[in-house]
Short mmCIF file of C-alpha atoms in Angstrom, two decimals:
data_model
loop_
_atom_site.label_atom_id
_atom_site.label_comp_id
_atom_site.label_asym_id
_atom_site.label_seq_id
_atom_site.Cartn_x
_atom_site.Cartn_y
_atom_site.Cartn_z
CA MET A 236 0.00 0.00 0.00
CA ARG A 237 1.25 3.47 -0.88
CA ALA A 238 1.21 6.19 1.78
CA THR A 239 -1.14 8.13 -0.51
CA ASP A 240 -3.83 5.43 -0.27
CA ILE A 241 -6.33 5.79 2.57
CA PRO A 242 -5.82 2.66 4.70
CA ARG A 243 -8.64 0.79 6.36
CA VAL A 244 -7.32 1.64 9.85
CA ILE A 245 -6.30 5.15 10.99
CA GLY A 246 -4.80 5.80 14.42
CA HIS A 247 -6.83 8.22 16.55
CA ARG A 248 -4.67 11.05 17.89
CA GLY A 249 -1.73 8.78 17.08
CA VAL A 250 -2.61 5.60 18.96
CA ARG A 251 -4.33 7.05 21.99
CA LYS A 252 -4.65 3.80 23.94
CA LEU A 253 -0.96 2.98 23.62
CA ALA A 254 0.80 6.35 23.93
CA PRO A 255 0.12 9.98 24.85
CA GLU A 256 -2.41 11.48 22.45
CA ASN A 257 -1.38 13.95 19.75
CA SER A 258 2.27 13.38 20.56
CA LEU A 259 5.43 12.65 18.60
CA SER A 260 5.94 9.44 20.55
CA GLY A 261 2.35 8.45 19.83
CA VAL A 262 2.92 8.76 16.09
CA ARG A 263 6.13 6.75 16.36
CA GLU A 264 4.20 4.06 18.23
CA ALA A 265 1.54 4.09 15.53
CA ALA A 266 4.24 3.42 12.94
CA ARG A 267 5.60 0.55 15.06
CA GLN A 268 2.09 -0.93 15.15
CA GLY A 269 1.94 -0.87 11.35
CA VAL A 270 -0.46 2.08 11.13
CA ARG A 271 0.06 4.05 7.93
CA TRP A 272 -2.18 7.06 8.62
CA VAL A 273 -2.99 8.92 11.83
CA GLU A 274 -5.72 11.36 12.81
CA LEU A 275 -4.41 14.36 14.74
CA ASP A 276 -5.90 17.63 16.00
CA VAL A 277 -4.59 21.10 15.25
CA THR A 278 -5.36 24.33 17.07
CA LEU A 279 -3.63 27.67 17.60
CA LEU A 280 -1.59 29.28 20.34
CA GLY A 281 -2.21 32.91 21.15
CA ASP A 282 0.56 34.00 18.77
CA GLY A 283 -1.01 32.03 15.91
CA THR A 284 1.36 29.06 16.02
CA PRO A 285 -0.45 25.87 14.93
CA VAL A 286 0.08 23.08 17.45
CA ILE A 287 -1.08 19.47 17.67
CA HIS A 288 -3.59 19.53 20.52
CA HIS A 289 -7.27 18.69 20.98
CA ASP A 290 -8.48 21.02 23.75
CA ASP A 291 -8.47 24.79 24.11
CA ASP A 292 -6.46 24.57 27.33
CA LEU A 293 -3.94 22.35 29.15
CA ALA A 294 -6.20 21.15 31.97
CA ARG A 295 -6.88 17.58 30.84
CA LEU A 296 -3.37 16.65 29.72
CA CYS A 297 -1.22 18.79 32.00
CA GLY A 298 -3.41 19.52 35.01
CA ARG A 299 -3.06 23.22 34.24
CA PRO A 300 -6.25 25.11 33.30
CA GLN A 301 -4.21 27.45 31.12
CA PRO A 302 -5.87 28.52 27.86
CA LEU A 303 -3.80 28.04 24.72
CA ARG A 304 -4.70 31.59 23.70
CA ASN A 305 -2.47 32.78 26.57
CA LEU A 306 0.55 30.83 25.29
CA SER A 307 3.14 31.44 22.59
CA LEU A 308 5.77 29.36 20.83
CA ALA A 309 8.31 30.39 23.47
CA ASP A 310 6.21 28.68 26.17
CA LEU A 311 6.25 25.21 24.59
CA PRO A 312 9.54 23.96 26.15
CA ARG A 313 7.91 24.26 29.59
CA ILE A 314 4.85 22.17 28.68
CA ASP A 315 4.71 18.39 29.27
CA ILE A 316 1.78 16.50 27.76
CA GLY A 317 3.18 13.04 28.50
CA SER A 318 3.50 12.61 32.24
CA HIS A 319 -0.27 12.14 32.71
CA TYR A 320 -0.08 8.94 30.66
CA ARG A 321 0.90 5.90 32.75
CA ASP A 322 4.70 5.86 33.04
CA SER A 323 5.39 8.04 30.03
CA PRO A 324 8.44 10.30 30.17
CA PRO A 325 7.97 14.03 29.63
CA GLU A 326 6.54 14.75 26.20
CA PRO A 327 6.59 18.09 24.37
CA LEU A 328 3.49 19.66 22.92
CA PRO A 329 4.38 19.49 19.21
CA THR A 330 3.92 22.20 16.66
CA LEU A 331 2.24 21.28 13.40
CA ALA A 332 5.55 21.84 11.61
CA GLU A 333 7.37 19.42 13.93
CA MET A 334 4.69 16.79 13.44
CA LEU A 335 4.79 17.08 9.66
CA THR A 336 8.56 16.58 9.74
CA LEU A 337 8.10 13.34 11.68
CA LEU A 338 5.31 12.12 9.39
CA ASP A 339 7.57 12.75 6.40
CA GLU A 340 10.36 10.75 8.03
CA LEU A 341 7.95 7.87 8.67
CA ASP A 342 6.23 8.18 5.27
CA MET A 343 2.83 8.36 6.95
CA GLY A 344 -0.44 9.98 5.93
CA LEU A 345 -2.44 12.45 8.00
CA ASN A 346 -6.08 13.20 8.68
CA LEU A 347 -5.74 16.62 10.31
CA GLU A 348 -8.80 17.78 12.25
CA VAL A 349 -8.96 21.56 12.62
CA LYS A 350 -10.45 22.36 16.01
CA ASP A 351 -13.06 25.08 16.37
CA HIS A 352 -12.45 26.91 19.64
CA GLY A 353 -14.26 30.09 18.68
CA GLU A 354 -11.55 31.86 16.71
CA ASP A 355 -12.25 33.48 13.38
CA PRO A 356 -12.36 30.57 10.88
CA ARG A 357 -10.49 32.44 8.16
CA TYR A 358 -7.72 33.41 10.58
CA VAL A 359 -7.35 29.80 11.75
CA ILE A 360 -7.07 28.43 8.22
CA GLN A 361 -4.69 31.21 7.20
CA GLN A 362 -2.29 30.17 9.98
CA ILE A 363 -2.45 26.47 9.15
CA VAL A 364 -2.32 26.43 5.35
CA PRO A 365 1.22 27.83 4.90
CA VAL A 366 2.60 25.11 7.18
CA LEU A 367 0.78 22.41 5.21
CA GLU A 368 2.29 23.56 1.91
CA ARG A 369 5.43 21.52 2.60
CA PHE A 370 3.47 18.27 3.06
CA ASP A 371 2.46 15.90 0.24
CA PRO A 372 -1.22 16.73 -0.43
CA GLU A 373 -1.86 13.15 -1.51
CA ARG A 374 -1.06 12.05 2.05
CA LEU A 375 -3.38 14.59 3.65
CA ILE A 376 -7.04 15.14 4.44
CA VAL A 377 -8.05 18.24 6.42
CA SER A 378 -11.31 17.72 8.33
CA SER A 379 -13.54 19.83 10.54
CA PHE A 380 -16.99 20.02 12.11
CA SER A 381 -17.05 23.68 11.08
CA ALA A 382 -18.56 24.31 7.66
CA GLU A 383 -17.06 27.80 7.70
CA GLN A 384 -13.55 26.48 8.33
CA LEU A 385 -14.01 24.07 5.44
CA ARG A 386 -15.33 26.88 3.25
CA GLN A 387 -12.30 29.02 4.01
CA CYS A 388 -10.04 26.08 3.28
CA HIS A 389 -11.83 25.59 -0.04
CA LEU A 390 -11.33 29.26 -0.91
CA LEU A 391 -7.65 29.36 0.06
CA VAL A 392 -6.52 25.93 -1.16
CA PRO A 393 -9.18 24.47 -3.45
CA ASP A 394 -7.12 21.38 -4.32
CA LEU A 395 -6.62 20.33 -0.69
CA ARG A 396 -8.75 17.31 0.23
CA ARG A 397 -11.35 18.22 2.84
CA GLY A 398 -13.31 15.94 5.18
CA PHE A 399 -16.73 16.79 6.63
CA LEU A 400 -17.02 15.68 10.27
CA THR A 401 -20.53 14.90 11.46
CA ALA A 402 -22.83 12.76 13.58
CA ARG A 403 -25.81 13.52 11.34
CA LEU A 404 -26.14 14.75 7.79
CA PRO A 405 -27.96 18.08 7.39
CA PRO A 406 -31.10 18.03 5.20
CA ASP A 407 -29.32 19.90 2.41
CA TRP A 408 -26.21 17.72 2.56
CA PRO A 409 -25.76 17.12 -1.20
CA LEU A 410 -25.73 20.86 -1.89
CA LEU A 411 -23.63 21.70 1.17
CA LEU A 412 -20.96 19.09 0.50
CA ASP A 413 -20.74 20.11 -3.13
CA ARG A 414 -20.45 23.80 -2.21
CA LEU A 415 -17.65 23.05 0.26
CA GLY A 416 -15.81 20.82 -2.21
CA ILE A 417 -15.84 17.92 0.23
CA TYR A 418 -13.74 14.85 -0.50
CA SER A 419 -14.68 12.52 2.37
CA ILE A 420 -17.30 12.14 5.11
CA HIS A 421 -16.09 11.45 8.65
CA TYR A 422 -19.05 9.99 10.52
CA ARG A 423 -19.61 9.09 14.18
CA TRP A 424 -19.93 5.36 13.81
CA GLN A 425 -22.71 4.86 16.36
CA ALA A 426 -24.92 7.26 14.38
CA LEU A 427 -24.25 5.88 10.91
CA LYS A 428 -27.22 4.01 9.45
CA GLU A 429 -26.64 1.52 6.67
CA SER A 430 -29.07 3.48 4.47
CA THR A 431 -27.03 6.66 5.02
CA LEU A 432 -23.82 4.81 4.20
CA SER A 433 -25.38 3.56 0.97
CA LEU A 434 -26.38 7.10 0.00
CA LEU A 435 -22.89 8.45 0.66
CA LYS A 436 -21.21 5.62 -1.21
CA ALA A 437 -23.56 6.09 -4.17
CA SER A 438 -22.57 9.77 -4.18
CA GLY A 439 -18.90 8.80 -4.41
CA TYR A 440 -17.71 9.91 -0.98
CA PRO A 441 -15.18 7.89 1.00
CA VAL A 442 -16.69 7.30 4.46
CA ILE A 443 -14.39 7.29 7.48
CA CYS A 444 -15.88 6.32 10.85
CA TRP A 445 -14.76 7.56 14.28
CA THR A 446 -13.90 6.47 16.94
CA VAL A 447 -14.24 2.71 16.52
CA ASN A 448 -12.84 0.69 19.43
CA ASN A 449 -15.25 -2.25 19.21
CA LYS A 450 -13.83 -5.04 17.05
CA LYS A 451 -17.17 -6.53 15.99
CA ALA A 452 -18.60 -3.12 15.13
CA GLY A 453 -15.49 -2.21 13.16
CA GLU A 454 -15.54 -5.42 11.15
CA ARG A 455 -19.24 -4.94 10.43
CA LEU A 456 -18.66 -1.39 9.21
CA LEU A 457 -15.83 -2.46 6.93
CA ALA A 458 -17.96 -5.29 5.55
CA GLN A 459 -20.73 -2.77 4.81
CA GLY A 460 -18.32 -0.68 2.77
CA VAL A 461 -16.93 1.95 5.13
CA THR A 462 -13.62 3.16 3.73
CA ALA A 463 -11.70 3.41 7.00
CA LEU A 464 -11.96 3.25 10.78
CA ILE A 465 -10.37 5.73 13.16
CA THR A 466 -9.43 3.88 16.35
CA ASP A 467 -7.60 4.42 19.64
CA ASP A 468 -6.13 0.91 19.43
CA PRO A 469 -5.18 -0.67 16.09
CA GLN A 470 -4.34 -4.07 17.60
CA PRO A 471 -7.87 -5.57 17.31
CA PHE A 472 -7.82 -4.58 13.63
CA ALA A 473 -4.31 -5.85 12.87
CA ARG A 474 -5.53 -7.98 9.94
CA TYR A 475 -6.59 -4.78 8.14
CA LEU A 476 -3.32 -2.90 8.56
#
């Protein structure tokens, strides 16, 4: 399988069950597990630096309720996102640029979810896109729950593959997805009906389900024609790697 092909199994935030989420070590562990693509989150520091992080603060991972908007690139060496995870050594909060360098070294693909923490969507996309220009676009899907972020991405980089994150399709979904230039649909697996999957497949959209940690459910979804599963633990799905 080429790194440009979407694999059937994508590691969630690296491999969240096996290593600190959204971390460099987590992506290395994903590669050791045979995972070829990972899903990671990107958000901004207060100075506009894109970093790989899910939340809008450090409370959950660092025990510090410090908003990211109050931090800058110079603060990153003092942040440890690893020590909360079992016996993990200290782990830096990576910038998007650092993560892309590692993914290049490992020849891995990336589903990058742009977080919506209330910032201006155009500003967010404007900070992220220049960093992504160095990464192979055939190994990249940029996804979001925010239609406006996706619209801005479509305006700024029309050729970049975009994924629409959802737990339910809006009534006008064919028009909306076409207007946003959507490549793939990223669906909450518990909410995906087989009839909806059939509609999406008939419309030509790859369907990626999140976050699938149940082996039987994952195998059923793949048998029904889902393109890929995003999972915290790839081990139960080793036969599909």
